[in-house]
Amino acid sequence: MCEYSCRGEKRVPVQPRYHKISASMSSTMGAYNTLTDDGSNFTNSSVNVESLEDLNKRYADDLLPLTITFGVFTLFGFLGNLLILIVFSLSREYRRNNFKVFVLTLAVIDLITCMTLIPAEMVKQRNFFEFENALQCKFKCFFNVFGASSSCLALLVISLDRFRKVVQPFKKQLTPKLAVKVLIGVAIVFPICLAIPGTIMCGINTTTMVNKYGTNTTIHLCETEEKFEASVWRNIYKWIFIILLGGISLAYIIMYTFVMRAAAKQIKAISLQRNNSSFDFVQTSSIFDTNMIVHEPTNDLSIRKVNKNMRDIQNAANGKHSVTRCSCQSHKRHTPMLQRHGFPTKTIIWFILTIVFIVTYFTHIILSLRVGKIVTMEPGQFASFSFFFRIYFVNHMINPLVYAIFVKRFRESCRNIGPLVMEKLSQFLC
């Protein structure tokens, strides 16, 4: 073939055609040969590029154990919180009080999270670097903000209730009816409003990542959209969250510090009162030796209490029962709950759940400072980072376990829930 056209008098040179090799084609070639300046020696130069699908699969395989773990969290949290709703709603053993309101509120929040956020996170882990569905991304971002802020604010209301009951037992308390209204506004409506700006700014961010061959692969992440990354509103929104969580966590610590101090003082008072009661009983029953010396620190107040108890017992022995009954009723009416019944299990439950929340979410906030370095992590490092970054999912499935450990009535109700549900169904159908 000649390099020129032979038609007509004018001969036009034919330009050689050069074809651009795409990245996807070069990834299958492995290597190509280049000619040196002297035309004699050839060298191999690698042009391998890892495809997006292969890169995503490589990381998803290392995330698979974590994805399965979150699946267990979802199943346990869904069944456990559903059981809580059934037990506390249908069982006759639980009257309408603040504890029931708080338990049901947290169960609803955790059930929503276990049905939405955790499964969405599992889907994201299977498509972390090729997440291209903007609607699913915004859905996950909404429930991510809603679940965190809703649980945080619900625990704040519970902490305030514990503080009033233990530290300020004689002041006006939060009634169940008022607690429902406060929780709807604080733990449901406000978190929804708080989640809307984050949902708007959330979307698909396209960037590049160095693959295993040392070349770049284009990836698609579900995070803040590129146009909002440098926005002042995003920085304001981020600091609102940090201040909100930090301030509320500090409020938790302060209130529970006062609660524990008051509890310790009242437990000491209970112990002293019981010792004094035993002392009076032994003395009046002629078992106590009046010559016996008891080395026990006392003060004028405790001595007056001992003398009063002795007079009450002597009056009862002489037939003056009306005085003793009146004294006991007055004592029960004006004595705080903690002094009548001992340290309440409810305070222990809410304190444990609050501490778990603080630890897990502060871990999440600290690790969020390294989110930008995800693209430089190896698959094993990325899997470990993802586990601790989402460790706060524990908050949404641990409640049934805590109730089962500390509330005996809850354990008994769970055993009887089958016949109870059948009875309610038969009543509904009939």
CSV table of N, CA, C and O in Angstrom, one decimal, residues 194 201 229 231-248 362 365 368-369:
chain,number,residue,atom,x,y,z
A,194,LEU,N,-33.1,18.3,63.3
A,194,LEU,CA,-31.6,18.4,63.3
A,194,LEU,C,-31.0,17.5,62.1
A,194,LEU,O,-29.9,17.8,61.6
A,201,MET,N,-26.9,18.0,52.8
A,201,MET,CA,-25.5,18.1,52.4
A,201,MET,C,-24.8,16.8,52.1
A,201,MET,O,-23.7,16.7,51.6
A,229,GLU,N,-18.2,20.7,51.1
A,229,GLU,CA,-17.1,20.4,51.9
A,229,GLU,C,-16.4,21.7,52.5
A,229,GLU,O,-16.0,21.7,53.7
A,231,SER,N,-18.0,24.6,52.8
A,231,SER,CA,-19.1,25.5,53.1
A,231,SER,C,-19.0,25.9,54.6
A,231,SER,O,-18.7,25.0,55.5
A,232,VAL,N,-19.3,27.2,54.9
A,232,VAL,CA,-19.3,27.6,56.3
A,232,VAL,C,-20.4,27.0,57.1
A,232,VAL,O,-20.3,26.7,58.3
A,233,TRP,N,-21.5,26.7,56.4
A,233,TRP,CA,-22.7,26.0,57.0
A,233,TRP,C,-22.4,24.6,57.5
A,233,TRP,O,-22.9,24.2,58.5
A,234,ARG,N,-21.6,23.9,56.7
A,234,ARG,CA,-21.2,22.6,57.1
A,234,ARG,C,-20.3,22.6,58.4
A,234,ARG,O,-20.5,21.8,59.3
A,235,ASN,N,-19.4,23.6,58.4
A,235,ASN,CA,-18.6,23.7,59.7
A,235,ASN,C,-19.4,24.1,60.9
A,235,ASN,O,-19.2,23.6,62.0
A,236,ILE,N,-20.4,25.0,60.7
A,236,ILE,CA,-21.3,25.3,61.8
A,236,ILE,C,-22.1,24.1,62.2
A,236,ILE,O,-22.3,23.9,63.4
A,237,TYR,N,-22.6,23.4,61.2
A,237,TYR,CA,-23.4,22.2,61.5
A,237,TYR,C,-22.6,21.1,62.3
A,237,TYR,O,-23.1,20.5,63.3
A,238,LYS,N,-21.3,21.0,61.9
A,238,LYS,CA,-20.5,20.0,62.5
A,238,LYS,C,-20.2,20.4,64.0
A,238,LYS,O,-20.2,19.6,64.9
A,239,TRP,N,-19.9,21.7,64.2
A,239,TRP,CA,-19.6,22.1,65.6
A,239,TRP,C,-20.8,22.1,66.4
A,239,TRP,O,-20.7,22.0,67.7
A,240,ILE,N,-22.0,22.3,65.9
A,240,ILE,CA,-23.2,22.2,66.7
A,240,ILE,C,-23.3,20.8,67.2
A,240,ILE,O,-23.7,20.6,68.4
A,241,PHE,N,-23.0,19.8,66.4
A,241,PHE,CA,-23.1,18.4,66.9
A,241,PHE,C,-22.0,18.2,68.0
A,241,PHE,O,-22.3,17.5,69.0
A,242,ILE,N,-20.8,18.6,67.8
A,242,ILE,CA,-19.7,18.4,68.7
A,242,ILE,C,-20.1,19.1,70.1
A,242,ILE,O,-19.9,18.5,71.2
A,243,ILE,N,-20.5,20.3,70.0
A,243,ILE,CA,-20.9,21.0,71.3
A,243,ILE,C,-22.1,20.4,71.9
A,243,ILE,O,-22.1,20.3,73.2
A,244,LEU,N,-23.1,20.0,71.1
A,244,LEU,CA,-24.3,19.4,71.7
A,244,LEU,C,-23.9,18.1,72.4
A,244,LEU,O,-24.3,17.9,73.6
A,245,LEU,N,-23.2,17.2,71.7
A,245,LEU,CA,-22.8,16.0,72.4
A,245,LEU,C,-21.9,16.2,73.6
A,245,LEU,O,-22.1,15.5,74.6
A,246,GLY,N,-20.9,17.1,73.4
A,246,GLY,CA,-20.0,17.3,74.5
A,246,GLY,C,-20.7,17.9,75.7
A,246,GLY,O,-20.5,17.5,76.9
A,247,GLY,N,-21.6,18.9,75.5
A,247,GLY,CA,-22.3,19.6,76.6
A,247,GLY,C,-23.3,18.6,77.3
A,247,GLY,O,-23.4,18.6,78.5
A,248,ILE,N,-24.0,17.8,76.5
A,248,ILE,CA,-24.9,16.9,77.1
A,248,ILE,C,-24.2,15.8,77.9
A,248,ILE,O,-24.6,15.4,79.0
A,362,PHE,N,-18.1,9.1,71.9
A,362,PHE,CA,-16.9,9.8,71.9
A,362,PHE,C,-15.8,9.1,71.1
A,362,PHE,O,-15.0,9.7,70.4
A,365,ILE,N,-16.6,10.1,67.5
A,365,ILE,CA,-16.2,11.5,67.2
A,365,ILE,C,-14.7,11.6,67.0
A,365,ILE,O,-14.2,12.3,66.1
A,368,SER,N,-13.8,10.1,63.8
A,368,SER,CA,-14.2,10.9,62.6
A,368,SER,C,-13.2,11.9,62.1
A,368,SER,O,-13.3,12.3,61.0
A,369,LEU,N,-12.2,12.2,63.0
A,369,LEU,CA,-11.2,13.1,62.5
A,369,LEU,C,-10.2,12.4,61.5
A,369,LEU,O,-9.5,13.1,60.8
